Amino acid sequence: MKKILKNIGRLFELKTADLLGIIDRFHQHMAAGLRGEKSSLKMLPAYVGLPSGTEKGRYLVCDMGGTNVRVMSVELSGNRRARVESAMRCPIPLPLRRGEKEALFSFLARVIGDFTSAWPRIPTPFAFTFSYPMEQKSINSGILIRWTKGFNVRGVEGKEVGMLISQSLKGARLSHIHLRALINDTVATLLYASYQNPAYDMAVILGTGTNACYPERKVNFQSTGRETIINLEWGNFSELPANDYDKLLDVNTPNPGEQRMEKMVSGMYLGELVRLVLLETQGSKGHPKLNKPYGLTARQLVRLEAEEIKAIAHPIVVRSARILAAAITAVITWMDSDLKNIHHVAVDGSLFTGYPGYRKIVEATVEELLPRQGDKLIISPVKSASGIGAAVACAMSDFAAKSF
Ligand code: BGC
């Protein structure tokens, strides 16, 4: 067992020097992506800047994540406070995740319809949080580049998602609901965090998938005319050393060769990596779950009892946290290379707070990468900001429509 653990430890180890090299390459990919050159970081403008905190109103939001869809009615106070008036959550049935476009979008319209008929006085300005890479040309339109997180719904890649959701609402006799904002979950998270506290200038999602965004102040996007938040789509970062387990996991996904960082870091894949390692080193030994692809979830990792299994999972989780820390450091030092300011980073993800020790490893790694300056980065957990943040985008969309 000792030998196995040593070997696994070595396979998943990333030393300080490795991480510093990763930060350099991260910066190169960010620069190339912003110039519109070939890069594994898509650096997608979101066509929205940071809020002022005075945004006000009532909005309807549909937040489609990797596992659930949440519909809610949100009230923004106009003084940095927000309230979820009512909300409903519904898991996205597995067949819909790999089925036809019509089935998925009419399901979404049905859930929205059920919500609006269950509650009185539902507002009609509408925001859709769509947590997949989109090429946007305005705050309420976007073309899906590629599905991620195991989704593979036919007929949506290359299509205008704003139009698809609006058409399905019309088909469900909900044409009074108007799409005002189409937004990635990271961008929505940053909007809500900075709506409450303007010190936030980066948001990270570490859930089923992983991604981040920040306001780009150096590059002036001619198409936007002013500062915009950039959705990095960092799950696709391609310059991390992959071992045989990473490669085995990757070839059996619907998107081989893509989302390589996500497949080493996020909740959807961590359990699977642990399963692959356990299966090879231990056999399935009375653990029927180990025979089933994706049978071990990140949530179950947290509750592992057997010491041996925990010991095998540990280096895999540590690698995830160290990559996350390096990626956060890369984005912050891109914005502020001398770390003149303090930066607040909002992280939404159950792994970050739920996995014992995960947050500590991230913080210690940041300190290791930025000796004596680690305290310039304040990384705090936020919860379910992607819904309320979409409402903030809705409130900003009037202004954005005029100025972009
Ligand atoms: C998607 C991102 C999303 C992230 C977190 C990734 O798979 O490509 O757009 O922000 O998951 O949900």
XYZ file of C-alpha atoms and ligand atoms in Angstrom:
416
model
C 0.000 0.000 0.000
C 2.785 2.402 0.895
C 4.339 1.929 -2.526
C 1.018 2.508 -4.289
C 0.419 5.683 -2.326
C 3.889 6.946 -3.094
C 3.367 6.317 -6.766
C -0.051 8.030 -6.833
C 1.395 10.921 -4.857
C 4.120 11.341 -7.467
C 1.717 11.077 -10.423
C -0.520 13.854 -9.082
C 2.161 16.079 -7.625
C 2.645 19.653 -8.822
C 5.661 21.378 -7.327
C 5.972 25.129 -6.804
C 8.129 25.458 -9.928
C 5.523 23.556 -11.992
C 2.815 25.935 -10.801
C 4.910 29.018 -11.554
C 5.441 27.679 -15.090
C 1.676 27.114 -15.371
C 1.043 30.749 -14.374
C 3.375 31.940 -17.170
C 1.599 29.840 -19.735
C -1.759 30.941 -18.368
C -0.724 34.554 -19.028
C 0.384 33.660 -22.569
C -2.957 31.999 -23.290
C -4.860 34.947 -21.770
C -2.946 37.393 -23.970
C -3.479 35.303 -27.111
C -7.176 34.796 -26.333
C -7.699 38.535 -25.818
C -6.013 39.245 -29.174
C -8.428 36.782 -30.780
C -5.577 34.390 -31.601
C -5.604 30.622 -31.161
C -5.627 29.876 -27.441
C -7.101 27.343 -25.041
C -8.535 30.299 -23.058
C -11.411 31.752 -25.043
C -11.494 35.053 -23.103
C -15.100 35.855 -24.007
C -16.397 39.430 -23.505
C -19.650 39.374 -21.513
C -20.849 42.819 -22.697
C -21.407 43.934 -19.147
C -19.156 45.783 -16.673
C -19.336 45.897 -12.870
C -22.553 47.177 -11.257
C -22.838 50.422 -9.276
C -24.856 48.873 -6.451
C -27.842 51.134 -7.165
C -29.492 48.724 -9.615
C -33.100 48.229 -8.621
C -36.172 46.285 -9.642
C -37.841 42.872 -9.745
C -36.671 40.235 -12.191
C -37.405 36.676 -13.258
C -34.339 34.421 -13.541
C -33.754 30.945 -14.930
C -30.379 29.521 -13.926
C -29.374 26.426 -15.904
C -26.346 24.767 -14.326
C -24.754 21.394 -14.971
C -27.237 19.407 -12.889
C -30.223 21.557 -11.939
C -32.329 24.339 -13.273
C -33.454 26.973 -10.789
C -36.152 29.530 -11.461
C -36.585 32.498 -9.153
C -38.016 35.910 -8.717
C -35.471 38.406 -7.382
C -35.868 41.874 -5.962
C -32.916 44.263 -6.026
C -33.208 47.024 -3.452
C -31.055 49.643 -5.166
C -28.722 49.817 -2.168
C -26.566 46.700 -2.517
C -29.172 44.344 -1.137
C -31.141 41.647 -2.903
C -33.889 39.260 -1.927
C -35.069 36.019 -3.519
C -38.851 36.377 -3.339
C -39.607 32.847 -4.472
C -37.640 30.029 -6.060
C -38.001 26.546 -7.491
C -35.383 23.936 -8.296
C -35.650 21.023 -10.669
C -32.993 18.475 -11.688
C -32.369 18.264 -15.431
C -33.325 14.675 -16.357
C -30.345 12.708 -17.705
C -31.853 11.890 -21.138
C -32.416 15.603 -21.772
C -28.711 16.289 -21.291
C -27.878 14.218 -24.363
C -31.088 14.470 -26.347
C -32.603 16.870 -28.849
C -32.652 20.646 -28.670
C -36.467 20.832 -28.672
C -36.785 18.484 -25.687
C -34.357 20.506 -23.549
C -35.742 23.944 -24.390
C -39.385 22.961 -24.031
C -38.497 21.433 -20.645
C -36.959 24.774 -19.598
C -40.041 26.691 -20.778
C -42.279 24.253 -18.919
C -40.347 24.719 -15.662
C -40.533 28.509 -16.079
C -44.256 28.241 -16.864
C -44.905 26.077 -13.775
C -43.063 28.608 -11.650
C -44.933 31.620 -13.003
C -48.303 29.958 -12.502
C -47.446 28.836 -8.958
C -46.639 32.334 -7.715
C -48.507 35.619 -8.048
C -46.983 38.836 -9.452
C -44.017 37.269 -11.218
C -41.987 39.972 -12.978
C -41.528 39.741 -16.742
C -38.022 41.156 -17.385
C -36.097 37.908 -17.652
C -32.480 36.772 -17.344
C -31.138 33.385 -18.381
C -27.968 32.052 -16.740
C -26.493 29.591 -19.221
C -23.325 28.015 -17.823
C -21.618 26.971 -21.046
C -19.135 28.759 -23.341
C -20.974 31.345 -25.419
C -19.745 33.844 -27.998
C -21.707 36.989 -27.162
C -22.334 40.056 -29.273
C -24.588 41.748 -26.760
C -25.803 41.239 -23.218
C -28.899 39.338 -24.311
C -27.592 37.144 -27.105
C -24.934 34.457 -27.410
C -23.959 31.523 -29.594
C -23.114 28.250 -27.855
C -19.555 27.309 -28.802
C -19.449 23.828 -27.276
C -21.303 21.827 -24.654
C -19.326 20.878 -21.545
C -19.950 18.917 -18.280
C -21.251 15.828 -20.077
C -23.996 17.680 -21.995
C -24.362 16.830 -25.643
C -27.725 18.129 -26.816
C -27.986 17.956 -30.581
C -28.611 21.071 -32.644
C -27.567 23.736 -30.137
C -23.829 24.241 -30.772
C -23.401 27.184 -33.136
C -26.946 28.418 -32.393
C -28.218 31.611 -30.772
C -29.216 30.508 -27.266
C -31.159 33.711 -26.536
C -33.350 33.025 -29.549
C -33.860 29.380 -28.581
C -35.066 30.232 -25.077
C -37.271 33.094 -26.355
C -38.839 30.823 -28.992
C -39.538 28.104 -26.453
C -41.177 30.662 -24.120
C -43.342 31.791 -27.016
C -44.261 28.168 -27.770
C -45.333 27.774 -24.130
C -47.549 30.904 -24.349
C -45.121 32.897 -22.254
C -44.256 35.545 -24.829
C -44.861 38.298 -22.255
C -41.580 37.198 -20.623
C -38.766 39.218 -22.198
C -35.171 38.079 -22.298
C -33.055 41.014 -21.139
C -29.824 39.237 -20.179
C -28.097 36.025 -21.181
C -25.206 35.388 -18.871
C -22.552 32.885 -17.840
C -22.679 31.721 -14.197
C -19.211 33.126 -13.382
C -20.195 36.558 -14.684
C -23.437 36.465 -12.718
C -21.498 35.483 -9.589
C -19.127 38.430 -9.985
C -22.055 40.798 -10.589
C -23.796 39.747 -7.399
C -20.605 39.731 -5.307
C -19.654 43.228 -6.470
C -23.247 44.469 -6.214
C -22.952 43.728 -2.479
C -19.338 44.823 -2.109
C -17.439 46.730 -4.829
C -14.111 45.275 -3.614
C -14.779 42.048 -5.553
C -12.983 41.847 -8.882
C -12.906 38.168 -9.676
C -15.338 35.263 -9.471
C -14.675 31.544 -9.663
C -17.066 28.625 -10.040
C -15.925 25.313 -8.654
C -18.946 23.073 -8.973
C -19.830 20.448 -11.553
C -17.562 22.467 -13.857
C -15.023 25.200 -13.232
C -14.508 28.659 -14.686
C -13.694 32.260 -13.760
C -14.141 35.877 -14.860
C -12.709 39.330 -14.134
C -13.147 42.901 -15.440
C -10.627 43.539 -18.250
C -9.189 47.028 -17.936
C -6.087 46.794 -20.146
C -7.574 45.749 -23.439
C -10.125 48.053 -24.926
C -12.662 45.991 -26.777
C -13.701 48.044 -29.760
C -16.891 46.079 -30.018
C -17.917 46.897 -26.461
C -16.569 50.446 -26.295
C -15.781 50.200 -22.571
C -14.637 47.928 -19.800
C -16.258 44.530 -19.901
C -16.100 41.439 -17.765
C -14.215 38.632 -19.480
C -15.335 35.043 -19.120
C -12.061 33.110 -19.315
C -13.553 29.642 -19.856
C -10.539 28.416 -17.930
C -11.861 24.862 -17.743
C -10.419 24.477 -21.236
C -6.858 25.522 -20.281
C -4.656 22.949 -21.995
C -1.168 23.351 -20.518
C -1.330 21.106 -17.462
C 0.693 17.905 -17.260
C -1.703 14.969 -17.756
C -0.987 11.477 -16.403
C -2.416 8.164 -17.670
C -5.505 8.452 -15.454
C -6.261 11.926 -16.815
C -5.922 10.579 -20.347
C -8.163 7.596 -19.643
C -10.839 9.858 -18.164
C -10.612 12.272 -21.090
C -11.022 9.729 -23.920
C -14.258 8.468 -22.412
C -15.989 11.865 -22.326
C -18.205 13.341 -25.083
C -15.577 16.106 -25.515
C -12.140 14.409 -25.615
C -9.198 16.817 -25.777
C -11.315 19.666 -24.420
C -11.865 21.076 -20.914
C -8.611 19.457 -19.777
C -8.257 21.674 -16.701
C -11.908 21.144 -15.751
C -11.308 17.394 -15.932
C -8.517 17.721 -13.333
C -10.230 20.182 -11.024
C -14.034 20.222 -10.922
C -16.560 18.241 -8.899
C -17.931 16.288 -11.837
C -14.560 14.694 -12.605
C -12.747 14.432 -9.248
C -14.786 11.449 -8.082
C -14.255 9.784 -11.442
C -10.470 10.256 -11.268
C -10.442 8.734 -7.784
C -12.585 5.850 -9.046
C -10.205 5.146 -11.930
C -7.207 5.116 -9.609
C -8.967 2.910 -7.033
C -10.116 0.481 -9.671
C -6.600 0.006 -10.936
C -4.821 -0.081 -7.621
C -7.416 -1.895 -5.458
C -9.866 -3.596 -7.810
C -13.556 -3.072 -7.060
C -13.349 -5.181 -3.808
C -16.975 -5.183 -2.791
C -17.520 -1.569 -3.818
C -20.030 -1.992 -6.667
C -19.933 1.783 -7.235
C -16.392 1.484 -8.468
C -17.508 -0.493 -11.519
C -19.841 2.229 -12.703
C -18.407 5.220 -14.591
C -19.079 8.371 -12.552
C -20.388 6.079 -9.760
C -18.303 7.985 -7.208
C -19.253 11.631 -6.790
C -17.263 14.469 -5.250
C -19.920 14.658 -2.527
C -19.257 11.023 -1.639
C -15.516 11.706 -1.562
C -16.126 14.027 1.366
C -17.818 11.231 3.296
C -15.275 8.499 2.575
C -14.739 6.379 5.658
C -12.069 3.893 4.638
C -8.656 5.336 5.483
C -6.966 3.651 2.508
C -9.433 5.092 0.034
C -9.135 8.525 1.644
C -5.376 8.343 1.334
C -5.656 7.616 -2.395
C -8.177 10.424 -2.952
C -6.037 12.955 -1.099
C -3.313 13.711 -3.703
C -5.995 14.005 -6.400
C -7.939 16.576 -4.384
C -4.731 18.401 -3.444
C -3.800 18.690 -7.125
C -7.227 20.186 -7.863
C -6.791 22.806 -5.128
C -3.237 23.664 -6.214
C -4.247 24.113 -9.858
C -7.144 26.310 -8.733
C -4.783 28.437 -6.618
C -2.336 28.838 -9.521
C -5.139 29.828 -11.893
C -6.531 32.408 -9.435
C -3.021 33.796 -8.915
C -2.535 34.013 -12.687
C -5.703 36.068 -13.179
C -5.008 38.416 -10.272
C -1.400 39.034 -11.349
C -2.652 39.638 -14.894
C -4.846 42.457 -13.566
C -2.277 43.804 -11.114
C 1.236 42.442 -11.689
C 2.804 44.270 -8.717
C -0.125 43.512 -6.443
C -0.604 47.161 -5.601
C -4.187 46.540 -4.487
C -6.116 44.044 -2.445
C -8.288 41.747 -4.527
C -11.415 39.985 -3.382
C -12.252 36.737 -5.139
C -15.729 35.198 -4.839
C -15.768 31.404 -5.096
C -18.997 29.474 -5.559
C -18.484 25.777 -5.161
C -19.284 23.039 -2.719
C -15.791 21.570 -3.022
C -14.205 24.801 -1.805
C -16.064 24.874 1.485
C -17.354 21.309 1.724
C -14.186 19.247 1.266
C -12.217 19.277 4.515
C -9.008 21.216 4.038
C -9.615 22.245 0.398
C -9.847 25.975 1.100
C -6.738 25.850 3.310
C -4.732 24.181 0.533
C -5.829 26.883 -1.934
C -4.823 29.645 0.483
C -1.501 28.021 1.386
C -0.675 27.527 -2.300
C -1.406 31.182 -3.089
C 0.987 32.125 -0.268
C 3.592 29.749 -1.709
C 3.251 31.324 -5.161
C 3.235 34.911 -3.895
C 5.551 34.846 -0.892
C 4.645 37.517 1.665
C 1.954 38.863 -0.650
C -0.624 36.125 -0.379
C -2.693 38.369 1.886
C -3.375 40.626 -1.112
C -5.812 37.979 -2.306
C -8.881 37.468 -0.196
C -10.731 34.414 -1.358
C -14.226 34.030 0.060
C -16.998 31.558 -0.551
C -20.314 32.798 -1.934
C -23.470 30.752 -2.363
C -25.895 30.560 -5.274
C -24.908 33.966 -6.599
C -25.463 32.939 -10.208
C -29.224 33.493 -9.964
C -29.268 36.866 -8.206
C -26.333 38.055 -10.335
C -28.394 37.436 -13.464
C -31.031 39.795 -12.042
C -28.296 42.420 -11.592
C -27.383 41.918 -15.284
C -31.053 42.446 -16.189
C -31.110 45.727 -14.292
C -27.909 46.789 -16.034
C -29.081 45.722 -19.486
C -31.000 48.943 -20.158
C -27.899 50.938 -19.581
C -25.741 48.437 -21.484
C -28.057 48.506 -24.500
C -27.618 52.266 -24.714
C -23.877 52.365 -24.259
C -22.581 49.379 -26.247
C -18.497 25.891 -18.629
C -18.476 27.320 -18.125
C -19.106 27.391 -16.740
C -18.446 26.385 -15.811
C -19.034 26.397 -14.416
C -17.895 24.943 -17.586
O -18.043 23.631 -17.999
O -17.778 25.777 -19.831
O -19.151 28.181 -19.026
O -18.956 28.681 -16.253
O -18.562 25.096 -16.336
O -20.381 26.117 -14.405
